[in-house]
Coordinates of N, CA and C in Angstrom, one line a residue:
D1 N 21.6 4.8 0.5 CA 21.9 4.8 1.7 C 22.6 5.7 1.6
R2 N 24.1 6.9 2.7 CA 24.9 6.4 1.7 C 26.1 5.6 1.3
G3 N 26.3 4.5 2.4 CA 27.2 3.7 2.3 C 27.2 2.8 1.0
L4 N 26.2 3.3 0.3 CA 25.1 2.1 -1.1 C 25.9 3.4 -2.1
L5 N 25.6 4.8 -1.6 CA 26.4 5.3 -2.8 C 27.6 5.7 -2.7
S6 N 28.6 5.5 -1.6 CA 29.6 5.5 -1.8 C 30.4 4.7 -2.5
A7 N 29.7 3.5 -3.3 CA 30.2 2.4 -3.9 C 30.0 2.9 -5.1
L8 N 29.5 3.3 -5.8 CA 28.8 4.3 -7.3 C 29.8 4.6 -7.5
P9 N 29.9 4.8 -8.8 CA 30.5 5.7 -9.6 C 29.9 6.9 -10.8
A10 N 30.6 7.7 -11.0 CA 30.5 8.8 -10.7 C 29.9 8.3 -12.1
G11 N 28.4 8.4 -12.7 CA 27.5 9.0 -14.3 C 27.0 7.0 -13.8
A12 N 26.7 6.6 -12.6 CA 26.0 5.4 -12.2 C 24.2 5.7 -12.5
L13 N 23.7 4.9 -12.5 CA 22.3 4.7 -12.2 C 22.1 4.5 -10.1
W14 N 21.2 5.5 -9.2 CA 20.5 4.7 -8.2 C 19.2 5.3 -8.3
V15 N 18.7 3.7 -8.1 CA 17.2 3.5 -7.9 C 16.6 3.1 -6.4
E16 N 16.2 3.7 -5.6 CA 15.2 3.2 -4.3 C 14.3 3.9 -4.6
M17 N 13.5 2.1 -4.9 CA 12.9 1.5 -3.8 C 11.2 1.4 -3.8
S18 N 11.8 2.1 -2.1 CA 11.1 1.8 -1.6 C 10.7 2.8 -0.6
A19 N 10.3 3.1 0.1 CA 9.4 4.5 0.5 C 9.4 5.4 1.6
P20 N 11.2 5.2 1.8 CA 11.5 6.0 3.0 C 10.9 7.1 3.6
G21 N 10.4 7.7 2.4 CA 9.0 9.2 3.2 C 10.3 10.1 2.5
A22 N 9.5 11.0 1.9 CA 10.1 12.3 1.1 C 11.6 12.9 1.5
G23 N 11.6 13.0 2.5 CA 12.4 14.2 2.5 C 14.3 13.3 2.7
D24 N 14.0 11.8 3.8 CA 15.0 10.9 3.1 C 15.1 11.0 1.9
M25 N 14.1 10.3 0.9 CA 14.5 10.9 -0.6 C 15.4 11.4 -0.9
R26 N 14.7 13.1 -0.7 CA 16.1 14.3 -1.2 C 16.6 13.7 -1.2
R27 N 17.3 13.8 -0.1 CA 18.4 13.9 1.4 C 19.9 12.7 0.3
H28 N 18.8 11.4 -0.3 CA 19.6 10.7 -1.1 C 19.6 10.9 -2.2
A29 N 18.5 12.0 -2.8 CA 18.7 12.6 -3.9 C 20.8 13.5 -4.3
E30 N 20.6 14.0 -3.0 CA 21.7 15.5 -3.4 C 23.0 14.8 -3.2
E31 N 22.9 13.5 -1.9 CA 24.6 13.2 -2.4 C 24.3 12.5 -3.5
A32 N 23.8 11.2 -4.5 CA 24.0 11.1 -5.5 C 24.5 12.2 -6.6
A33 N 23.6 13.3 -6.8 CA 24.0 14.5 -7.5 C 25.9 14.9 -6.9
R34 N 25.6 15.2 -6.3 CA 27.0 15.5 -5.8 C 27.7 14.7 -6.4
R35 N 28.4 13.1 -6.6 CA 28.5 12.2 -7.0 C 29.3 12.4 -8.3
G36 N 27.5 13.0 -8.9 CA 27.5 12.4 -10.4 C 27.1 11.4 -10.5
I37 N 26.3 11.1 -9.5 CA 25.1 9.7 -9.8 C 23.6 9.9 -10.0
D38 N 23.0 10.0 -11.4 CA 22.1 9.6 -11.5 C 20.9 9.9 -10.6
G39 N 19.4 9.7 -10.6 CA 19.3 9.0 -9.1 C 17.0 9.1 -9.6
L40 N 16.6 8.2 -8.8 CA 15.1 8.3 -9.1 C 14.5 7.5 -7.8
E41 N 13.5 7.9 -7.4 CA 13.6 7.6 -6.9 C 11.8 6.4 -7.9
A42 N 11.5 5.5 -7.1 CA 10.4 4.1 -8.0 C 9.9 3.6 -7.3
P43 N 9.3 3.9 -5.3 CA 8.4 2.9 -5.4 C 7.2 2.2 -6.2
V44 N 6.9 1.4 -5.2 CA 6.0 0.3 -6.0 C 4.3 0.2 -5.7
T45 N 3.5 0.2 -6.1 CA 2.4 -0.1 -5.4 C 1.3 -1.0 -6.8
G46 N 0.7 -1.6 -5.8 CA -0.9 -2.7 -6.5 C -0.4 -4.3 -6.1
G47 N -0.1 -4.1 -4.9 CA -0.3 -5.1 -4.4 C 0.8 -7.0 -4.2
V48 N 0.9 -7.5 -3.9 CA 1.8 -8.7 -4.4 C 1.3 -9.4 -5.2
N49 N 0.5 -8.9 -5.1 CA 0.1 -10.0 -7.2 C 0.3 -9.8 -8.1
R50 N 0.2 -8.7 -7.7 CA 0.8 -7.6 -9.8 C 2.0 -8.2 -9.0
A51 N 3.3 -7.7 -8.5 CA 4.2 -7.9 -8.3 C 4.4 -9.4 -8.5
W52 N 4.4 -10.2 -8.0 CA 4.5 -12.1 -8.8 C 4.7 -12.0 -10.1
T53 N 2.8 -11.1 -10.7 CA 3.3 -11.3 -12.5 C 4.2 -9.9 -13.0
G54 N 4.7 -9.3 -12.5 CA 5.1 -7.9 -12.9 C 4.2 -7.2 -13.2
E55 N 3.6 -7.2 -13.2 CA 2.0 -6.0 -13.6 C 2.3 -4.8 -12.6
I56 N 3.4 -4.6 -11.5 CA 2.6 -4.0 -10.2 C 3.6 -2.6 -11.1
S57 N 2.5 -1.8 -10.1 CA 2.9 0.0 -10.6 C 3.7 0.2 -10.4
I58 N 4.8 1.1 -10.5 CA 5.6 2.1 -10.5 C 5.5 3.0 -10.7
L59 N 5.9 4.2 -9.4 CA 5.7 5.4 -9.0 C 7.5 6.5 -9.1
V60 N 7.4 6.8 -9.8 CA 8.2 7.6 -10.5 C 8.8 8.9 -9.8
G61 N 9.8 9.2 -8.8 CA 10.4 10.2 -9.3 C 11.5 11.3 -9.6
G62 N 12.1 12.4 -9.8 CA 13.1 12.2 -10.0 C 13.3 13.2 -11.7
E63 N 14.4 13.9 -11.7 CA 14.5 14.9 -13.1 C 13.4 14.5 -13.8
E64 N 12.6 15.2 -15.4 CA 12.4 14.7 -16.5 C 13.6 13.9 -17.3
P65 N 14.2 14.2 -17.7 CA 15.5 13.7 -19.1 C 15.6 11.9 -17.8
V66 N 16.1 11.3 -16.8 CA 17.1 10.7 -16.3 C 15.7 9.9 -16.4
F67 N 14.0 9.9 -15.6 CA 13.0 9.5 -15.8 C 13.5 9.2 -17.3
Q68 N 13.1 10.0 -18.7 CA 13.0 9.1 -19.2 C 13.9 8.7 -20.5
R69 N 15.3 8.7 -19.4 CA 16.4 7.8 -20.1 C 16.2 6.3 -19.3
Y70 N 16.2 6.0 -19.4 CA 16.1 5.0 -18.0 C 14.3 4.1 -17.7
R71 N 13.6 5.0 -18.8 CA 11.9 4.3 -18.2 C 11.9 2.8 -19.7
P72 N 13.0 2.7 -19.9 CA 13.2 1.5 -20.5 C 13.1 0.5 -19.6
L73 N 13.9 0.3 -18.4 CA 14.5 -0.3 -17.9 C 13.0 -0.6 -16.5
L74 N 13.2 0.4 -16.3 CA 11.9 0.7 -15.4 C 10.2 -0.8 -16.0
A75 N 10.5 -0.6 -17.7 CA 8.5 -1.0 -17.5 C 9.4 -2.5 -18.0
A76 N 10.6 -3.3 -17.3 CA 11.3 -4.2 -18.0 C 10.9 -4.6 -16.4
M77 N 10.3 -4.0 -15.0 CA 10.6 -4.4 -14.3 C 8.4 -4.8 -13.6
G78 N 8.0 -3.5 -14.6 CA 6.8 -3.5 -14.2 C 5.2 -3.4 -14.6
G79 N 4.5 -2.4 -14.6 CA 2.8 -2.1 -15.6 C 2.9 -1.5 -15.9
A80 N 2.0 -0.5 -14.9 CA 2.3 1.3 -15.6 C 3.3 1.4 -14.4
I81 N 3.6 2.8 -15.8 CA 4.7 3.3 -15.1 C 4.5 4.8 -15.0
E82 N 4.1 5.7 -14.1 CA 3.9 6.7 -13.7 C 4.5 7.9 -13.8
H83 N 5.3 8.6 -13.5 CA 6.6 10.0 -13.9 C 5.7 11.4 -12.1
M84 N 5.8 11.5 -11.3 CA 4.6 11.5 -10.0 C 5.7 13.7 -9.9
G85 N 7.1 13.5 -10.4 CA 7.8 15.0 -10.4 C 9.5 14.8 -9.9
P86 N 9.7 16.0 -9.2 CA 10.8 15.4 -8.9 C 11.1 15.0 -7.1
I87 N 12.4 14.9 -6.8 CA 12.4 13.2 -5.9 C 11.2 14.0 -4.8
G88 N 11.0 12.7 -4.4 CA 10.0 13.3 -3.5 C 9.0 12.6 -3.6
A89 N 8.8 13.5 -4.4 CA 6.7 13.5 -4.8 C 6.0 12.4 -5.3
A90 N 7.7 10.6 -5.7 CA 6.7 9.8 -6.2 C 6.7 9.1 -4.1
S91 N 7.8 9.2 -3.3 CA 7.0 8.8 -3.0 C 5.2 8.8 -1.5
T92 N 5.7 10.3 -1.7 CA 4.3 11.4 -1.5 C 3.4 10.1 -1.9
V93 N 2.8 10.5 -3.3 CA 2.1 9.4 -3.6 C 2.0 8.4 -3.2
K94 N 3.6 7.4 -2.0 CA 2.7 6.3 -2.8 C 2.2 5.6 -1.1
V95 N 2.9 6.9 -0.3 CA 1.9 7.2 1.1 C 0.6 7.6 0.6
I96 N 0.2 8.4 0.1 CA -1.0 8.8 -0.4 C -1.8 7.3 -0.8
T97 N -1.6 6.7 -1.5 CA -2.1 5.4 -1.8 C -2.4 4.5 -1.3
N98 N -1.2 4.1 -0.3 CA -1.7 3.8 1.3 C -3.0 3.9 1.9
L99 N -2.3 5.7 1.7 CA -3.6 5.4 3.2 C -4.3 5.3 2.3
L100 N -4.9 5.3 0.9 CA -6.5 5.3 0.9 C -6.9 4.0 1.0
A101 N -6.1 2.9 0.5 CA -5.7 1.6 0.9 C -6.4 1.3 2.0
F102 N -6.1 1.9 3.1 CA -6.3 1.1 4.0 C -7.7 1.9 4.4
V103 N -7.9 2.9 4.7 CA -9.6 3.2 4.3 C -10.1 3.2 3.9
H104 N -10.3 2.1 2.5 CA -11.3 1.3 2.2 C -11.1 -0.3 2.3
L105 N -10.1 -0.8 2.5 CA -10.9 -2.1 3.4 C -10.7 -1.9 4.0
W106 N -11.1 -0.6 5.1 CA -12.0 -0.9 6.4 C -13.7 -0.5 5.9
A107 N -13.6 -0.3 4.9 CA -14.4 1.1 4.3 C -15.6 -0.6 4.1
S108 N -14.5 -1.1 3.6 CA -15.5 -2.8 2.5 C -15.5 -3.3 3.6
G109 N -15.0 -3.7 5.1 CA -15.0 -4.4 6.2 C -16.1 -3.9 6.7
E110 N -17.3 -2.8 7.3 CA -18.3 -2.4 7.4 C -19.0 -2.2 6.3
A111 N -19.0 -2.3 5.7 CA -20.0 -2.1 4.2 C -20.7 -4.2 4.1
M112 N -19.6 -4.9 4.1 CA -19.6 -6.7 4.2 C -20.4 -7.2 5.1
M113 N -19.9 -6.2 6.0 CA -20.6 -6.6 7.7 C -22.3 -5.9 7.5
L114 N -22.7 -5.4 7.4 CA -23.5 -4.5 6.9 C -24.6 -5.9 6.2
A115 N -23.7 -6.1 5.2 CA -25.3 -7.2 4.3 C -24.8 -8.2 5.2
K116 N -24.1 -8.6 5.6 CA -24.4 -9.5 5.8 C -25.1 -9.3 7.5
R117 N -24.8 -8.7 7.8 CA -26.6 -8.1 9.3 C -28.5 -7.6 8.9
A118 N -28.0 -7.9 7.8 CA -29.0 -7.2 6.6 C -29.7 -8.7 5.9
G119 N -29.2 -9.6 6.5 CA -29.7 -10.5 5.5 C -28.6 -11.4 4.2
V120 N -28.0 -10.6 3.8 CA -27.8 -10.7 3.0 C -26.1 -11.9 2.1
D121 N -26.6 -12.5 1.4 CA -26.0 -13.6 1.2 C -24.1 -13.2 0.4
L122 N -23.3 -13.1 1.8 CA -21.6 -12.2 1.6 C -21.7 -12.6 0.0
S123 N -21.6 -13.2 -0.6 CA -20.6 -13.9 -1.4 C -21.8 -12.9 -3.1
K124 N -22.7 -13.2 -2.4 CA -23.3 -12.3 -3.8 C -23.1 -10.9 -3.6
A125 N -23.0 -10.5 -2.2 CA -22.9 -8.7 -1.5 C -21.6 -8.8 -2.6
F126 N -20.4 -9.4 -2.3 CA -19.4 -9.1 -3.0 C -19.4 -8.6 -4.3
H127 N -19.3 -10.1 -4.8 CA -19.0 -9.5 -6.4 C -20.5 -8.5 -6.9
G128 N -22.4 -7.9 -6.0 CA -21.7 -7.7 -7.0 C -21.3 -5.5 -6.2
I129 N -20.6 -5.5 -5.1 CA -19.8 -4.6 -5.5 C -19.1 -4.5 -6.5
R130 N -18.6 -5.5 -5.8 CA -17.0 -5.5 -6.7 C -17.2 -4.5 -8.8
V131 N -19.1 -5.6 -8.6 CA -19.5 -4.0 -10.2 C -20.4 -3.1 -10.3
S132 N -20.5 -2.1 -9.3 CA -20.4 -1.0 -8.8 C -19.9 0.2 -9.0
S133 N -20.2 1.2 -8.3 CA -19.6 2.4 -8.2 C -19.1 1.9 -6.7
G134 N -19.6 1.6 -6.0 CA -18.9 1.9 -4.8 C -17.6 0.1 -4.6
N135 N -17.3 -0.1 -5.8 CA -16.0 -0.9 -6.0 C -15.0 -0.2 -5.6
S136 N -13.8 -0.7 -5.3 CA -12.3 -0.5 -4.6 C -10.8 -1.6 -5.4
F137 N -9.9 -1.2 -5.0 CA -9.1 -2.6 -5.4 C -8.5 -2.9 -4.1
A138 N -9.0 -2.4 -3.2 CA -8.6 -3.7 -1.6 C -10.4 -4.3 -1.5
H139 N -11.1 -3.5 -1.7 CA -12.0 -5.2 -2.2 C -12.1 -6.0 -3.1
E140 N -11.3 -5.3 -4.1 CA -12.1 -6.2 -5.1 C -10.5 -7.3 -4.5
T141 N -9.5 -6.9 -4.1 CA -8.2 -8.1 -3.9 C -8.4 -8.4 -2.4
E142 N -8.2 -7.7 -1.2 CA -8.7 -8.2 0.1 C -9.3 -8.6 0.7
G143 N -10.4 -8.1 0.2 CA -11.8 -7.8 0.1 C -11.8 -10.2 0.3
Q144 N -12.0 -10.9 -0.6 CA -11.4 -11.9 -1.1 C -11.2 -12.9 0.1
L145 N -10.1 -12.0 0.5 CA -8.7 -12.6 1.2 C -9.7 -12.9 3.3
V146 N -10.6 -11.5 3.5 CA -11.0 -11.5 4.4 C -12.2 -12.8 4.2
L147 N -13.1 -13.1 3.3 CA -14.1 -13.8 3.0 C -13.4 -15.5 3.2
N148 N -11.9 -15.5 2.6 CA -11.1 -16.5 3.2 C -12.0 -17.2 4.1
G149 N -10.8 -16.9 5.3 CA -10.3 -16.0 6.7 C -9.0 -16.7 6.3
S150 N -8.8 -16.2 5.5 CA -7.0 -16.3 5.9 C -6.5 -14.9 6.2
Y151 N -7.4 -14.0 5.1 CA -6.2 -12.4 6.1 C -5.1 -12.2 4.8
N152 N -4.2 -13.6 4.0 CA -3.4 -13.5 3.4 C -2.5 -13.2 2.8
C153 N -2.4 -11.5 2.8 CA -2.4 -9.8 2.0 C -1.3 -10.3 1.7
G154 N -0.2 -10.7 2.2 CA 1.3 -11.0 2.1 C 1.9 -9.8 3.1
F155 N 1.4 -8.6 3.5 CA 1.5 -7.5 4.2 C 1.7 -6.8 5.5
T156 N 3.1 -7.0 6.5 CA 1.9 -7.0 7.2 C 1.7 -5.7 8.2
M157 N 0.9 -5.7 10.2 CA 0.4 -5.0 10.2 C 1.5 -3.6 10.5
A158 N 2.6 -4.0 11.3 CA 4.1 -3.3 11.3 C 3.6 -2.4 10.3
L159 N 4.1 -2.7 9.0 CA 4.3 -2.4 7.3 C 3.2 -1.4 7.4
A160 N 2.2 -2.4 7.4 CA 1.1 -1.0 7.0 C 0.8 0.0 8.1
M161 N 0.8 0.5 9.5 CA 1.0 1.1 10.6 C 2.7 2.3 9.8
K162 N 3.6 2.0 9.4 CA 4.5 2.4 9.3 C 4.3 3.2 8.3
D163 N 3.7 2.7 7.0 CA 2.9 3.8 5.8 C 2.1 4.5 6.4
F164 N 0.6 4.0 7.6 CA 0.2 4.9 7.7 C 0.6 5.9 8.6
D165 N 1.4 5.8 9.2 CA 1.9 6.9 9.7 C 2.8 8.1 9.3
L166 N 3.8 7.2 8.3 CA 3.6 8.7 7.1 C 3.0 9.6 6.7
A167 N 2.0 8.6 6.0 CA 0.4 9.5 5.4 C 0.4 10.9 7.0
M168 N -0.2 10.7 8.1 CA -0.3 11.3 8.9 C 0.5 12.5 9.6
K169 N 1.7 12.1 9.9 CA 3.3 13.0 9.5 C 3.1 13.9 8.5
L170 N 2.6 14.0 7.4 CA 2.6 14.6 5.8 C 1.4 15.0 6.4
A171 N 0.1 15.1 7.0 CA -0.7 15.1 7.0 C -0.3 16.9 8.1
R172 N 0.5 16.1 9.4 CA 0.2 17.6 10.2 C 1.5 18.6 9.7
E173 N 1.9 17.9 8.8 CA 3.5 19.1 8.6 C 2.4 19.5 6.9
S174 N 2.1 19.3 6.2 CA 1.4 20.5 5.9 C -0.2 20.4 6.8
E175 N -0.4 20.9 7.5 CA -1.4 20.8 7.8 C -2.9 21.0 7.6
T176 N -3.0 20.1 6.8 CA -4.6 19.0 6.5 C -4.8 18.4 7.0
P177 N -6.4 18.2 7.5 CA -7.4 17.6 8.2 C -7.9 16.5 7.5
L178 N -7.2 15.8 8.2 CA -8.0 14.3 7.6 C -8.3 13.5 8.8
P179 N -10.1 14.3 8.5 CA -10.3 12.8 9.9 C -11.1 11.7 9.4
L180 N -11.0 11.4 9.0 CA -11.3 10.3 8.2 C -10.5 9.2 8.7
A181 N -9.6 9.0 7.6 CA -7.7 8.8 7.8 C -7.8 8.7 9.5
E182 N -8.3 9.8 10.0 CA -7.6 9.9 11.5 C -8.4 8.2 12.1
L183 N -9.9 8.6 11.9 CA -10.7 7.7 12.7 C -10.0 6.0 12.5
V184 N -9.8 6.3 10.9 CA -9.1 4.5 10.7 C -7.9 4.3 11.0
H185 N -6.9 5.4 10.8 CA -5.5 5.0 11.6 C -5.5 4.5 13.0
G186 N -6.3 5.3 13.9 CA -6.7 4.4 15.1 C -7.5 3.3 15.7
V187 N -7.8 2.8 13.9 CA -9.1 1.1 13.5 C -7.5 0.6 13.7
F188 N -6.1 0.6 13.2 CA -5.5 0.3 12.8 C -4.3 -0.5 14.2
A189 N -3.8 0.9 14.7 CA -3.3 1.0 15.5 C -4.3 0.0 16.6
E190 N -5.5 0.0 16.7 CA -5.7 -0.7 17.5 C -5.8 -2.7 16.9
A191 N -6.6 -2.5 16.0 CA -5.9 -3.5 15.4 C -4.2 -4.6 15.6
R192 N -3.5 -3.5 16.0 CA -1.5 -3.8 15.6 C -2.0 -4.6 17.3
E193 N -2.4 -3.8 18.0 CA -2.3 -4.2 19.7 C -2.7 -5.8 20.0
A194 N -4.3 -5.9 19.0 CA -4.8 -7.1 19.3 C -4.2 -7.9 18.5
Y195 N -3.7 -7.7 17.2 CA -3.5 -9.1 17.5 C -1.6 -9.4 16.5
G196 N -0.6 -8.2 16.9 CA 0.8 -7.5 16.9 C 1.5 -7.9 15.4
D197 N 2.3 -7.3 15.6 CA 3.2 -6.9 14.2 C 3.1 -8.0 12.8
E198 N 3.5 -9.3 12.9 CA 3.2 -10.1 12.5 C 2.1 -10.4 11.3
A199 N 0.9 -9.6 12.0 CA -0.3 -10.3 11.8 C -0.5 -9.1 10.2
W200 N -1.2 -9.4 10.1 CA -1.4 -9.5 8.1 C -2.8 -8.0 8.3
S201 N -1.5 -7.3 7.2 CA -2.7 -5.3 7.5 C -3.9 -6.1 7.0
T202 N -4.7 -6.5 6.8 CA -6.0 -7.4 6.0 C -7.1 -7.5 7.7
M203 N -6.4 -8.0 8.5 CA -7.2 -8.3 9.4 C -7.0 -6.1 10.4
A204 N -7.0 -6.4 9.9 CA -8.2 -5.0 10.3 C -9.5 -4.5 11.2
V205 N -9.6 -5.8 9.6 CA -11.1 -6.1 9.5 C -11.2 -7.1 10.1
K206 N -10.6 -7.2 11.0 CA -11.1 -9.1 11.7 C -11.5 -8.6 13.3
L207 N -10.9 -7.1 13.2 CA -11.8 -6.2 14.7 C -12.9 -5.9 14.4
L208 N -13.7 -5.9 13.3 CA -14.6 -5.2 13.4 C -15.6 -6.8 13.6
E209 N -15.2 -7.7 12.9 CA -15.3 -9.2 13.1 C -15.4 -9.9 14.9
D210 N -14.7 -9.5 15.2 CA -14.8 -10.0 16.5 C -15.7 -9.1 17.7
R211 N -15.4 -7.6 17.6 CA -16.6 -7.0 18.5 C -17.8 -7.8 18.2
L212 N -18.4 -7.7 17.2 CA -19.8 -8.7 16.9 C -19.7 -9.7 17.0
G213 N -18.5 -10.1 17.5 CA -19.0 -11.8 17.7 C -19.4 -13.0 16.1
E214 N -19.9 -11.6 14.9 CA -19.9 -12.5 13.7 C -18.7 -12.1 12.7
P215 N -17.8 -13.3 12.2 CA -17.3 -13.7 10.8 C -17.6 -13.3 9.6
L216 N -17.2 -13.0 8.9 CA -17.0 -12.6 7.4 C -16.7 -13.7 7.3
R217 N -17.4 -14.7 6.5 CA -17.0 -16.1 5.8 C -17.8 -16.4 4.6
A218 N -17.5 -16.9 3.5 CA -18.0 -17.1 2.4 C -17.2 -18.4 2.0
P219 N -17.5 -18.9 1.2 CA -17.3 -20.3 0.6 C -17.3 -19.6 -1.2
G220 N -15.8 -20.4 -1.9 CA -15.3 -19.5 -3.1 C -14.4 -18.7 -2.7
F221 N -13.8 -18.9 -1.8 CA -12.6 -17.5 -2.1 C -11.1 -18.0 -1.9
P222 N -10.4 -17.8 -2.7 CA -9.1 -18.2 -2.3 C -8.4 -17.9 -0.6
E223 N -7.5 -18.7 -0.3 CA -6.4 -18.5 0.4 C -5.8 -17.2 0.2
V224 N -5.0 -17.1 -0.8 CA -4.0 -16.7 -1.2 C -5.1 -16.1 -2.4
L225 N -4.0 -14.5 -3.0 CA -4.7 -14.0 -4.4 C -3.6 -14.9 -5.4
P226 N -4.3 -15.7 -6.2 CA -4.0 -16.1 -7.5 C -2.6 -14.7 -7.7
G227 N -1.8 -16.0 -8.5 CA -0.8 -15.7 -8.9 C 0.5 -14.8 -8.4
T228 N -0.1 -15.2 -6.9 CA 1.4 -14.9 -5.7 C 2.1 -15.8 -5.4
G229 N 1.7 -16.7 -6.2 CA 3.3 -17.8 -6.2 C 3.2 -18.6 -4.5
E230 N 1.9 -19.0 -4.1 CA 2.1 -19.2 -2.9 C 0.6 -20.3 -2.7
G231 N 0.7 -21.4 -2.3 CA -0.2 -22.0 -2.4 C -0.8 -23.0 -2.7

């Protein structure tokens, strides 16, 4: 922010690793440039477990020469390092990846509920989907937390809705219709109302379980994802 930037000397590096939105990032970058400070945005993505293991992916926005100059520093903090383009591009892609994750989580919940009501063992269904063309990162990771019943993904419903709202705002501003995302956005808003801001975002699937009175549970799945430093 402006206060932090004012404390940095010319020639310093400013890196924003949260994703407040592309517009805010551009304003911060303009302020940094006026002060002679190199600026990069570097929001992270990939889940809490990858953060704990040092394998978190980093999406980078900024001028190509600045990105290349500081790429070794970013590589020391994460796994995959992807340059998205100018300042604002990385924040935009981060919001889009989160939108996809939320849609995939809900789709995985529906798929597992369909498997259960069709009489398929949920553990076998989970692993069958995991090795199939229907797999997703959300199914493979957060799906385990649903089956355990802990839902403990380390990411709250309030944070999920903040990111989801940013994605829907971007859709409105770019006049991009997102009918599927709008439906899932409504589901998450309902889950937030039902379970509260501090509920895990994974509990969106619990909304489906509660509606049908059928919990999605199977033995052998962890309370937290391996490598998160919890449990």
